[in-house]
PDB file of C-alpha atoms and ligand atoms in Angstrom:
ATOM      1  CA  MET A  22     -11.392 -12.167   0.197  1.00  0.00           C
ATOM      2  CA  ARG A  23      -9.796 -10.268   3.083  1.00  0.00           C
ATOM      3  CA  LYS A  24      -6.249 -11.093   4.080  1.00  0.00           C
ATOM      4  CA  GLN A  25      -5.888 -13.180   7.236  1.00  0.00           C
ATOM      5  CA  ILE A  26      -2.707 -12.156   9.030  1.00  0.00           C
ATOM      6  CA  ALA A  27      -0.589 -13.449  11.904  1.00  0.00           C
ATOM      7  CA  ALA A  28       1.722 -10.580  12.830  1.00  0.00           C
ATOM      8  CA  ALA A  29       4.518 -10.996  15.364  1.00  0.00           C
ATOM      9  CA  ASN A  30       5.528  -7.976  17.417  1.00  0.00           C
ATOM     10  CA  TRP A  31       8.892  -8.754  18.976  1.00  0.00           C
ATOM     11  CA  LYS A  32       9.025  -5.297  20.611  1.00  0.00           C
ATOM     12  CA  MET A  33      12.457  -4.544  22.184  1.00  0.00           C
ATOM     13  CA  ASN A  34      13.426  -8.156  22.809  1.00  0.00           C
ATOM     14  CA  LEU A  35      16.152 -10.656  21.873  1.00  0.00           C
ATOM     15  CA  SER A  36      19.844 -10.454  21.058  1.00  0.00           C
ATOM     16  CA  GLN A  37      20.871 -10.858  17.421  1.00  0.00           C
ATOM     17  CA  ASN A  38      21.796 -14.494  18.020  1.00  0.00           C
ATOM     18  CA  GLU A  39      18.461 -15.134  19.707  1.00  0.00           C
ATOM     19  CA  ALA A  40      16.631 -13.420  16.848  1.00  0.00           C
ATOM     20  CA  GLU A  41      18.399 -15.611  14.315  1.00  0.00           C
ATOM     21  CA  THR A  42      17.652 -18.762  16.322  1.00  0.00           C
ATOM     22  CA  LEU A  43      13.975 -17.840  16.664  1.00  0.00           C
ATOM     23  CA  LEU A  44      13.595 -17.234  12.926  1.00  0.00           C
ATOM     24  CA  ASP A  45      15.337 -20.559  12.202  1.00  0.00           C
ATOM     25  CA  GLN A  46      13.073 -22.350  14.666  1.00  0.00           C
ATOM     26  CA  ILE A  47       9.904 -20.845  13.195  1.00  0.00           C
ATOM     27  CA  LEU A  48      10.999 -21.765   9.688  1.00  0.00           C
ATOM     28  CA  ALA A  49      11.656 -25.313  10.885  1.00  0.00           C
ATOM     29  CA  THR A  50       8.285 -25.616  12.659  1.00  0.00           C
ATOM     30  CA  GLU A  51       5.418 -26.788  10.528  1.00  0.00           C
ATOM     31  CA  HIS A  52       3.239 -23.891   9.434  1.00  0.00           C
ATOM     32  CA  HIS A  53       1.034 -23.348   6.425  1.00  0.00           C
ATOM     33  CA  LEU A  54       0.028 -20.159   4.647  1.00  0.00           C
ATOM     34  CA  SER A  55      -2.595 -20.309   1.931  1.00  0.00           C
ATOM     35  CA  GLY A  56      -3.218 -17.638  -0.702  1.00  0.00           C
ATOM     36  CA  ASN A  57      -5.054 -15.102   1.487  1.00  0.00           C
ATOM     37  CA  GLN A  58      -2.917 -15.708   4.596  1.00  0.00           C
ATOM     38  CA  GLU A  59       0.215 -13.842   5.631  1.00  0.00           C
ATOM     39  CA  ALA A  60       2.776 -14.036   8.417  1.00  0.00           C
ATOM     40  CA  ILE A  61       4.474 -10.764   9.307  1.00  0.00           C
ATOM     41  CA  PHE A  62       7.437 -10.292  11.629  1.00  0.00           C
ATOM     42  CA  ALA A  63       7.798  -6.849  13.225  1.00  0.00           C
ATOM     43  CA  VAL A  64      11.359  -7.180  14.472  1.00  0.00           C
ATOM     44  CA  PRO A  65      13.595  -4.570  16.130  1.00  0.00           C
ATOM     45  CA  ALA A  66      14.939  -2.285  13.391  1.00  0.00           C
ATOM     46  CA  ILE A  67      18.515  -3.444  13.811  1.00  0.00           C
ATOM     47  CA  TYR A  68      17.548  -7.046  12.977  1.00  0.00           C
ATOM     48  CA  ILE A  69      15.722  -6.125   9.770  1.00  0.00           C
ATOM     49  CA  PRO A  70      18.571  -7.074   7.392  1.00  0.00           C
ATOM     50  CA  LEU A  71      18.888 -10.431   9.154  1.00  0.00           C
ATOM     51  CA  ALA A  72      15.137 -11.091   9.029  1.00  0.00           C
ATOM     52  CA  VAL A  73      14.806  -9.965   5.401  1.00  0.00           C
ATOM     53  CA  GLN A  74      17.643 -12.283   4.409  1.00  0.00           C
ATOM     54  CA  LYS A  75      16.296 -15.262   6.412  1.00  0.00           C
ATOM     55  CA  LEU A  76      12.721 -14.878   5.161  1.00  0.00           C
ATOM     56  CA  SER A  77      13.441 -13.948   1.560  1.00  0.00           C
ATOM     57  CA  GLY A  78      11.719 -16.159  -0.969  1.00  0.00           C
ATOM     58  CA  LYS A  79       9.136 -17.398   1.561  1.00  0.00           C
ATOM     59  CA  ASN A  80       5.647 -17.016   0.148  1.00  0.00           C
ATOM     60  CA  ASN A  81       3.299 -14.677   2.036  1.00  0.00           C
ATOM     61  CA  VAL A  82       5.911 -13.958   4.728  1.00  0.00           C
ATOM     62  CA  PHE A  83       6.986 -10.368   5.365  1.00  0.00           C
ATOM     63  CA  VAL A  84       9.201  -8.378   7.680  1.00  0.00           C
ATOM     64  CA  ALA A  85       7.726  -5.265   9.299  1.00  0.00           C
ATOM     65  CA  ALA A  86       9.047  -2.263  11.169  1.00  0.00           C
ATOM     66  CA  GLN A  87       7.589  -1.382  14.570  1.00  0.00           C
ATOM     67  CA  ASN A  88       7.449   2.367  13.914  1.00  0.00           C
ATOM     68  CA  CYS A  89       8.702   5.006  11.498  1.00  0.00           C
ATOM     69  CA  HIS A  90       9.191   8.754  11.383  1.00  0.00           C
ATOM     70  CA  GLN A  91       6.576  10.896   9.677  1.00  0.00           C
ATOM     71  CA  LYS A  92       9.065  12.852   7.539  1.00  0.00           C
ATOM     72  CA  THR A  93      10.830  11.531   4.470  1.00  0.00           C
ATOM     73  CA  SER A  94      14.368  12.577   5.499  1.00  0.00           C
ATOM     74  CA  GLY A  95      16.238  15.253   7.391  1.00  0.00           C
ATOM     75  CA  ALA A  96      17.847  16.198  10.674  1.00  0.00           C
ATOM     76  CA  TYR A  97      16.016  13.749  12.939  1.00  0.00           C
ATOM     77  CA  THR A  98      18.832  11.963  14.712  1.00  0.00           C
ATOM     78  CA  GLY A  99      18.007   8.392  15.605  1.00  0.00           C
ATOM     79  CA  GLU A 100      14.874   8.188  13.473  1.00  0.00           C
ATOM     80  CA  ILE A 101      14.082   6.012  10.446  1.00  0.00           C
ATOM     81  CA  ALA A 102      11.863   7.031   7.511  1.00  0.00           C
ATOM     82  CA  ALA A 103       9.326   4.703   5.920  1.00  0.00           C
ATOM     83  CA  SER A 104      11.229   4.944   2.628  1.00  0.00           C
ATOM     84  CA  MET A 105      14.408   3.716   4.346  1.00  0.00           C
ATOM     85  CA  TYR A 106      12.586   0.618   5.503  1.00  0.00           C
ATOM     86  CA  ALA A 107      11.251   0.098   1.986  1.00  0.00           C
ATOM     87  CA  SER A 108      14.760   0.380   0.571  1.00  0.00           C
ATOM     88  CA  ALA A 109      15.797  -2.374   3.005  1.00  0.00           C
ATOM     89  CA  GLY A 110      12.963  -4.640   1.828  1.00  0.00           C
ATOM     90  CA  VAL A 111      10.380  -3.783   4.485  1.00  0.00           C
ATOM     91  CA  HIS A 112       6.959  -2.691   3.264  1.00  0.00           C
ATOM     92  CA  HIS A 113       4.815  -3.095   6.394  1.00  0.00           C
ATOM     93  CA  ILE A 114       5.023  -0.695   9.326  1.00  0.00           C
ATOM     94  CA  VAL A 115       3.233  -0.982  12.661  1.00  0.00           C
ATOM     95  CA  LEU A 116       1.889   2.422  13.706  1.00  0.00           C
ATOM     96  CA  GLY A 117       0.338   3.665  16.920  1.00  0.00           C
ATOM     97  CA  HIS A 118       1.013   0.675  19.131  1.00  0.00           C
ATOM     98  CA  SER A 119      -0.324   1.527  22.579  1.00  0.00           C
ATOM     99  CA  GLU A 120       3.233   1.457  23.960  1.00  0.00           C
ATOM    100  CA  ARG A 121       4.233   4.152  21.485  1.00  0.00           C
ATOM    101  CA  ARG A 122       1.110   6.153  22.259  1.00  0.00           C
ATOM    102  CA  GLU A 123       1.813   5.901  25.985  1.00  0.00           C
ATOM    103  CA  TYR A 124       5.617   6.090  26.306  1.00  0.00           C
ATOM    104  CA  PHE A 125       6.381   8.258  23.265  1.00  0.00           C
ATOM    105  CA  ALA A 126       3.292  10.466  23.405  1.00  0.00           C
ATOM    106  CA  GLU A 127       2.175   9.584  19.892  1.00  0.00           C
ATOM    107  CA  SER A 128      -1.051  11.472  19.226  1.00  0.00           C
ATOM    108  CA  ASP A 129      -3.822  10.740  16.742  1.00  0.00           C
ATOM    109  CA  ALA A 130      -2.614  13.707  14.671  1.00  0.00           C
ATOM    110  CA  LEU A 131       0.971  12.438  14.555  1.00  0.00           C
ATOM    111  CA  LEU A 132      -0.290   8.987  13.593  1.00  0.00           C
ATOM    112  CA  ALA A 133      -2.269  10.529  10.741  1.00  0.00           C
ATOM    113  CA  GLU A 134       1.011  11.969   9.443  1.00  0.00           C
ATOM    114  CA  LYS A 135       2.823   8.662   9.864  1.00  0.00           C
ATOM    115  CA  THR A 136       0.022   6.825   8.054  1.00  0.00           C
ATOM    116  CA  ASP A 137       0.322   9.279   5.164  1.00  0.00           C
ATOM    117  CA  ALA A 138       4.095   8.784   5.060  1.00  0.00           C
ATOM    118  CA  VAL A 139       3.747   4.997   4.865  1.00  0.00           C
ATOM    119  CA  LEU A 140       1.007   5.063   2.230  1.00  0.00           C
ATOM    120  CA  ALA A 141       2.864   7.668   0.170  1.00  0.00           C
ATOM    121  CA  ILE A 142       5.636   5.202  -0.582  1.00  0.00           C
ATOM    122  CA  GLY A 143       3.263   2.316  -1.275  1.00  0.00           C
ATOM    123  CA  SER A 144       3.859   0.478   2.007  1.00  0.00           C
ATOM    124  CA  THR A 145       1.247  -0.956   4.364  1.00  0.00           C
ATOM    125  CA  PRO A 146       0.473   0.608   7.737  1.00  0.00           C
ATOM    126  CA  ILE A 147      -0.612  -1.800  10.460  1.00  0.00           C
ATOM    127  CA  PHE A 148      -2.565   0.750  12.438  1.00  0.00           C
ATOM    128  CA  CYS A 149      -3.140  -0.042  16.119  1.00  0.00           C
ATOM    129  CA  CYS A 150      -6.086   1.176  18.156  1.00  0.00           C
ATOM    130  CA  GLY A 151      -7.635   0.111  21.430  1.00  0.00           C
ATOM    131  CA  GLU A 152      -8.927   1.307  24.752  1.00  0.00           C
ATOM    132  CA  PRO A 153      -7.463   1.302  28.283  1.00  0.00           C
ATOM    133  CA  LEU A 154      -9.149  -0.610  31.108  1.00  0.00           C
ATOM    134  CA  SER A 155     -10.920   2.469  32.509  1.00  0.00           C
ATOM    135  CA  ILE A 156     -12.697   3.016  29.190  1.00  0.00           C
ATOM    136  CA  ARG A 157     -13.674  -0.657  28.922  1.00  0.00           C
ATOM    137  CA  GLU A 158     -15.029  -0.551  32.475  1.00  0.00           C
ATOM    138  CA  ALA A 159     -17.035   2.559  31.631  1.00  0.00           C
ATOM    139  CA  GLY A 160     -18.422   0.735  28.586  1.00  0.00           C
ATOM    140  CA  THR A 161     -17.358   3.483  26.177  1.00  0.00           C
ATOM    141  CA  GLN A 162     -14.802   1.468  24.176  1.00  0.00           C
ATOM    142  CA  ASN A 163     -16.668   1.800  20.876  1.00  0.00           C
ATOM    143  CA  SER A 164     -16.671   5.591  20.842  1.00  0.00           C
ATOM    144  CA  PHE A 165     -13.066   5.688  22.128  1.00  0.00           C
ATOM    145  CA  VAL A 166     -11.792   3.477  19.304  1.00  0.00           C
ATOM    146  CA  GLU A 167     -14.009   5.217  16.758  1.00  0.00           C
ATOM    147  CA  ALA A 168     -12.399   8.545  17.679  1.00  0.00           C
ATOM    148  CA  GLN A 169      -8.894   7.073  17.228  1.00  0.00           C
ATOM    149  CA  LEU A 170      -9.838   5.836  13.759  1.00  0.00           C
ATOM    150  CA  LYS A 171     -11.605   9.040  12.730  1.00  0.00           C
ATOM    151  CA  ASN A 172      -8.803  11.301  13.940  1.00  0.00           C
ATOM    152  CA  SER A 173      -5.990   9.374  12.246  1.00  0.00           C
ATOM    153  CA  LEU A 174      -7.532   7.698   9.209  1.00  0.00           C
ATOM    154  CA  PHE A 175     -10.707   9.403   8.018  1.00  0.00           C
ATOM    155  CA  HIS A 176      -8.829  11.891   5.825  1.00  0.00           C
ATOM    156  CA  LEU A 177      -7.775   8.928   3.631  1.00  0.00           C
ATOM    157  CA  SER A 178      -9.489   8.123   0.351  1.00  0.00           C
ATOM    158  CA  ALA A 179     -11.280   4.805  -0.195  1.00  0.00           C
ATOM    159  CA  ASP A 180      -8.332   3.657  -2.332  1.00  0.00           C
ATOM    160  CA  GLN A 181      -6.000   4.368   0.571  1.00  0.00           C
ATOM    161  CA  ILE A 182      -8.053   2.968   3.423  1.00  0.00           C
ATOM    162  CA  VAL A 183      -8.209  -0.502   1.865  1.00  0.00           C
ATOM    163  CA  LYS A 184      -4.398  -0.569   2.049  1.00  0.00           C
ATOM    164  CA  VAL A 185      -4.424  -0.096   5.835  1.00  0.00           C
ATOM    165  CA  VAL A 186      -4.461  -3.099   8.166  1.00  0.00           C
ATOM    166  CA  ILE A 187      -6.159  -2.363  11.498  1.00  0.00           C
ATOM    167  CA  ALA A 188      -4.991  -3.998  14.727  1.00  0.00           C
ATOM    168  CA  TYR A 189      -7.516  -3.667  17.540  1.00  0.00           C
ATOM    169  CA  GLU A 190      -5.627  -4.147  20.783  1.00  0.00           C
ATOM    170  CA  PRO A 191      -7.407  -3.518  24.084  1.00  0.00           C
ATOM    171  CA  ILE A 192      -4.622  -2.169  26.282  1.00  0.00           C
ATOM    172  CA  TRP A 193      -5.859  -4.140  29.286  1.00  0.00           C
ATOM    173  CA  ALA A 194      -5.167  -7.349  27.372  1.00  0.00           C
ATOM    174  CA  ILE A 195      -1.654  -6.530  26.110  1.00  0.00           C
ATOM    175  CA  GLY A 196       1.018  -8.526  27.901  1.00  0.00           C
ATOM    176  CA  THR A 197      -1.312  -9.132  30.846  1.00  0.00           C
ATOM    177  CA  GLY A 198      -2.412 -12.672  30.093  1.00  0.00           C
ATOM    178  CA  LYS A 199      -5.997 -11.327  29.989  1.00  0.00           C
ATOM    179  CA  THR A 200      -7.615 -11.859  26.632  1.00  0.00           C
ATOM    180  CA  ALA A 201     -10.831 -10.397  25.355  1.00  0.00           C
ATOM    181  CA  THR A 202     -13.327 -13.192  24.928  1.00  0.00           C
ATOM    182  CA  SER A 203     -13.985 -14.129  21.337  1.00  0.00           C
ATOM    183  CA  ASP A 204     -17.435 -12.526  21.702  1.00  0.00           C
ATOM    184  CA  GLN A 205     -15.907  -9.272  22.985  1.00  0.00           C
ATOM    185  CA  ALA A 206     -13.427  -9.296  20.110  1.00  0.00           C
ATOM    186  CA  GLN A 207     -16.126  -9.976  17.525  1.00  0.00           C
ATOM    187  CA  GLU A 208     -18.386  -7.282  18.950  1.00  0.00           C
ATOM    188  CA  ILE A 209     -15.853  -4.484  18.670  1.00  0.00           C
ATOM    189  CA  HIS A 210     -14.353  -5.730  15.385  1.00  0.00           C
ATOM    190  CA  ALA A 211     -17.847  -5.642  13.881  1.00  0.00           C
ATOM    191  CA  TYR A 212     -18.259  -2.148  15.279  1.00  0.00           C
ATOM    192  CA  ILE A 213     -14.938  -1.024  13.754  1.00  0.00           C
ATOM    193  CA  ARG A 214     -16.021  -2.441  10.410  1.00  0.00           C
ATOM    194  CA  SER A 215     -19.340  -0.603  10.697  1.00  0.00           C
ATOM    195  CA  VAL A 216     -17.457   2.651  11.347  1.00  0.00           C
ATOM    196  CA  PHE A 217     -15.569   2.160   8.070  1.00  0.00           C
ATOM    197  CA  ALA A 218     -18.766   1.115   6.304  1.00  0.00           C
ATOM    198  CA  THR A 219     -20.507   4.326   7.351  1.00  0.00           C
ATOM    199  CA  LYS A 220     -17.620   6.424   6.069  1.00  0.00           C
ATOM    200  CA  TYR A 221     -16.521   4.472   2.971  1.00  0.00           C
ATOM    201  CA  GLY A 222     -19.357   2.042   2.193  1.00  0.00           C
ATOM    202  CA  ALA A 223     -19.833  -1.624   3.025  1.00  0.00           C
ATOM    203  CA  SER A 224     -17.795  -3.070   0.176  1.00  0.00           C
ATOM    204  CA  ILE A 225     -14.708  -1.035   1.147  1.00  0.00           C
ATOM    205  CA  ALA A 226     -15.158  -1.905   4.843  1.00  0.00           C
ATOM    206  CA  ASP A 227     -15.421  -5.543   3.892  1.00  0.00           C
ATOM    207  CA  GLN A 228     -11.931  -5.471   2.361  1.00  0.00           C
ATOM    208  CA  ILE A 229     -10.171  -4.147   5.469  1.00  0.00           C
ATOM    209  CA  SER A 230      -8.325  -6.724   7.574  1.00  0.00           C
ATOM    210  CA  ILE A 231      -8.889  -6.161  11.293  1.00  0.00           C
ATOM    211  CA  LEU A 232      -6.472  -8.045  13.547  1.00  0.00           C
ATOM    212  CA  TYR A 233      -7.001  -8.706  17.242  1.00  0.00           C
ATOM    213  CA  GLY A 234      -4.127  -8.216  19.689  1.00  0.00           C
ATOM    214  CA  GLY A 235      -3.884  -8.908  23.401  1.00  0.00           C
ATOM    215  CA  SER A 236      -2.438 -12.098  24.871  1.00  0.00           C
ATOM    216  CA  VAL A 237      -3.153 -14.201  21.788  1.00  0.00           C
ATOM    217  CA  LYS A 238      -1.517 -17.602  22.147  1.00  0.00           C
ATOM    218  CA  ALA A 239      -1.660 -21.016  20.550  1.00  0.00           C
ATOM    219  CA  SER A 240      -4.412 -22.134  22.905  1.00  0.00           C
ATOM    220  CA  ASN A 241      -6.850 -19.280  22.169  1.00  0.00           C
ATOM    221  CA  ALA A 242      -5.952 -18.190  18.618  1.00  0.00           C
ATOM    222  CA  LYS A 243      -8.272 -20.548  16.785  1.00  0.00           C
ATOM    223  CA  GLU A 244     -11.354 -19.482  18.695  1.00  0.00           C
ATOM    224  CA  ILE A 245     -10.605 -15.758  18.399  1.00  0.00           C
ATOM    225  CA  PHE A 246      -9.669 -15.969  14.702  1.00  0.00           C
ATOM    226  CA  SER A 247     -12.813 -17.966  13.921  1.00  0.00           C
ATOM    227  CA  GLN A 248     -14.956 -14.892  14.587  1.00  0.00           C
ATOM    228  CA  PRO A 249     -16.292 -13.450  11.323  1.00  0.00           C
ATOM    229  CA  ASP A 250     -14.788  -9.970  11.734  1.00  0.00           C
ATOM    230  CA  VAL A 251     -11.456 -11.074  13.219  1.00  0.00           C
ATOM    231  CA  ASP A 252      -8.871 -11.441  10.467  1.00  0.00           C
ATOM    232  CA  GLY A 253      -5.938 -12.738  12.490  1.00  0.00           C
ATOM    233  CA  GLY A 254      -3.817 -11.297  15.250  1.00  0.00           C
ATOM    234  CA  LEU A 255      -0.989  -9.027  16.320  1.00  0.00           C
ATOM    235  CA  VAL A 256       0.970 -11.093  18.792  1.00  0.00           C
ATOM    236  CA  GLY A 257       3.569  -9.987  21.327  1.00  0.00           C
ATOM    237  CA  GLY A 258       4.732 -12.474  23.968  1.00  0.00           C
ATOM    238  CA  ALA A 259       3.697 -15.653  22.173  1.00  0.00           C
ATOM    239  CA  SER A 260       5.506 -14.583  19.007  1.00  0.00           C
ATOM    240  CA  LEU A 261       8.812 -15.066  20.839  1.00  0.00           C
ATOM    241  CA  ILE A 262       8.203 -18.825  21.101  1.00  0.00           C
ATOM    242  CA  ALA A 263       8.531 -20.640  17.768  1.00  0.00           C
ATOM    243  CA  THR A 264       6.021 -23.403  18.445  1.00  0.00           C
ATOM    244  CA  GLU A 265       3.460 -20.898  19.753  1.00  0.00           C
ATOM    245  CA  PHE A 266       3.754 -18.570  16.781  1.00  0.00           C
ATOM    246  CA  ALA A 267       3.710 -21.424  14.255  1.00  0.00           C
ATOM    247  CA  ALA A 268       0.485 -22.680  15.871  1.00  0.00           C
ATOM    248  CA  ILE A 269      -0.965 -19.145  15.714  1.00  0.00           C
ATOM    249  CA  ILE A 270      -0.165 -19.013  11.991  1.00  0.00           C
ATOM    250  CA  ASN A 271      -1.899 -22.365  11.580  1.00  0.00           C
ATOM    251  CA  ALA A 272      -4.972 -20.995  13.404  1.00  0.00           C
ATOM    252  CA  LEU A 273      -5.653 -18.437  10.651  1.00  0.00           C
ATOM    253  CA  LYS A 274      -8.824 -19.063   8.713  1.00  0.00           C
TER     254      LYS A 274
HETATM  255  C1  PEP B  18       1.298  -6.531  21.339  1.00  0.00           C
HETATM  256  O1  PEP B  18       2.373  -6.171  21.763  1.00  0.00           O
HETATM  257  O2  PEP B  18       0.856  -5.984  20.321  1.00  0.00           O
HETATM  258  C2  PEP B  18       0.590  -7.590  22.036  1.00  0.00           C
HETATM  259  C3  PEP B  18      -0.626  -7.885  21.670  1.00  0.00           C
HETATM  260  O3  PEP B  18       1.260  -8.222  23.046  1.00  0.00           O
HETATM  261  P1  PEP B  18       0.808  -9.583  23.796  1.00  0.00           P
HETATM  262  O4  PEP B  18       0.443 -10.572  22.726  1.00  0.00           O
HETATM  263  O5  PEP B  18       2.017  -9.999  24.574  1.00  0.00           O
HETATM  264  O6  PEP B  18      -0.349  -9.223  24.655  1.00  0.00           O
END
């Protein structure tokens, strides 16, 4: 059974006090995680010790990093290696968020290296892909996303690819309040799964969790997550509100 995941992406938000309050509020708000369900909190790196401490001992709840460097160590001032996160108790790393692709010029080739670095230490990449509005309007989103996946992930073995979580995030829906309809989400998630099936076989593709991201909130999560190829969500804005994120966790199937 594929994992169903509600992943919070706090981005560059909140003071330390606000981060602590939000974690306390989420823990105090009723939410349920069954065996195949996970909640993941991608917090700013500086709040990782706080989040790891607050969430320790909670079943199926994990802290994630929002990025990592592709090298294992060295003279890369200001950067953090995947192994450093692991040593601090963080074994999930978001890679290739559209904001990193756009503002930090992260290429498919660089993201292939970062994916390798995360897998090499036994951690889980949450690999983001997704098209801009112009591509969606041209109707070429499938081939655009397919190229992102091929360029960054197709060098992986079948054993490795099942350890990657995919987050499909149409850029036109991120932070805009516009959400893909559940049919649009299902259509491209099924396509992404078919791309993996062609490369690795149907049973491998069937094991890969594919999250949807783009203005997911409490009011639309259930419908989006109910689609057969949608295995939860990567959530920005709504993950900063405890009641919203708890409801999104409860919308997992
Ligand atoms: C995101 O940052 O990954 C995201 C999906 O943001 P939002 O939910 O705010 O659209």
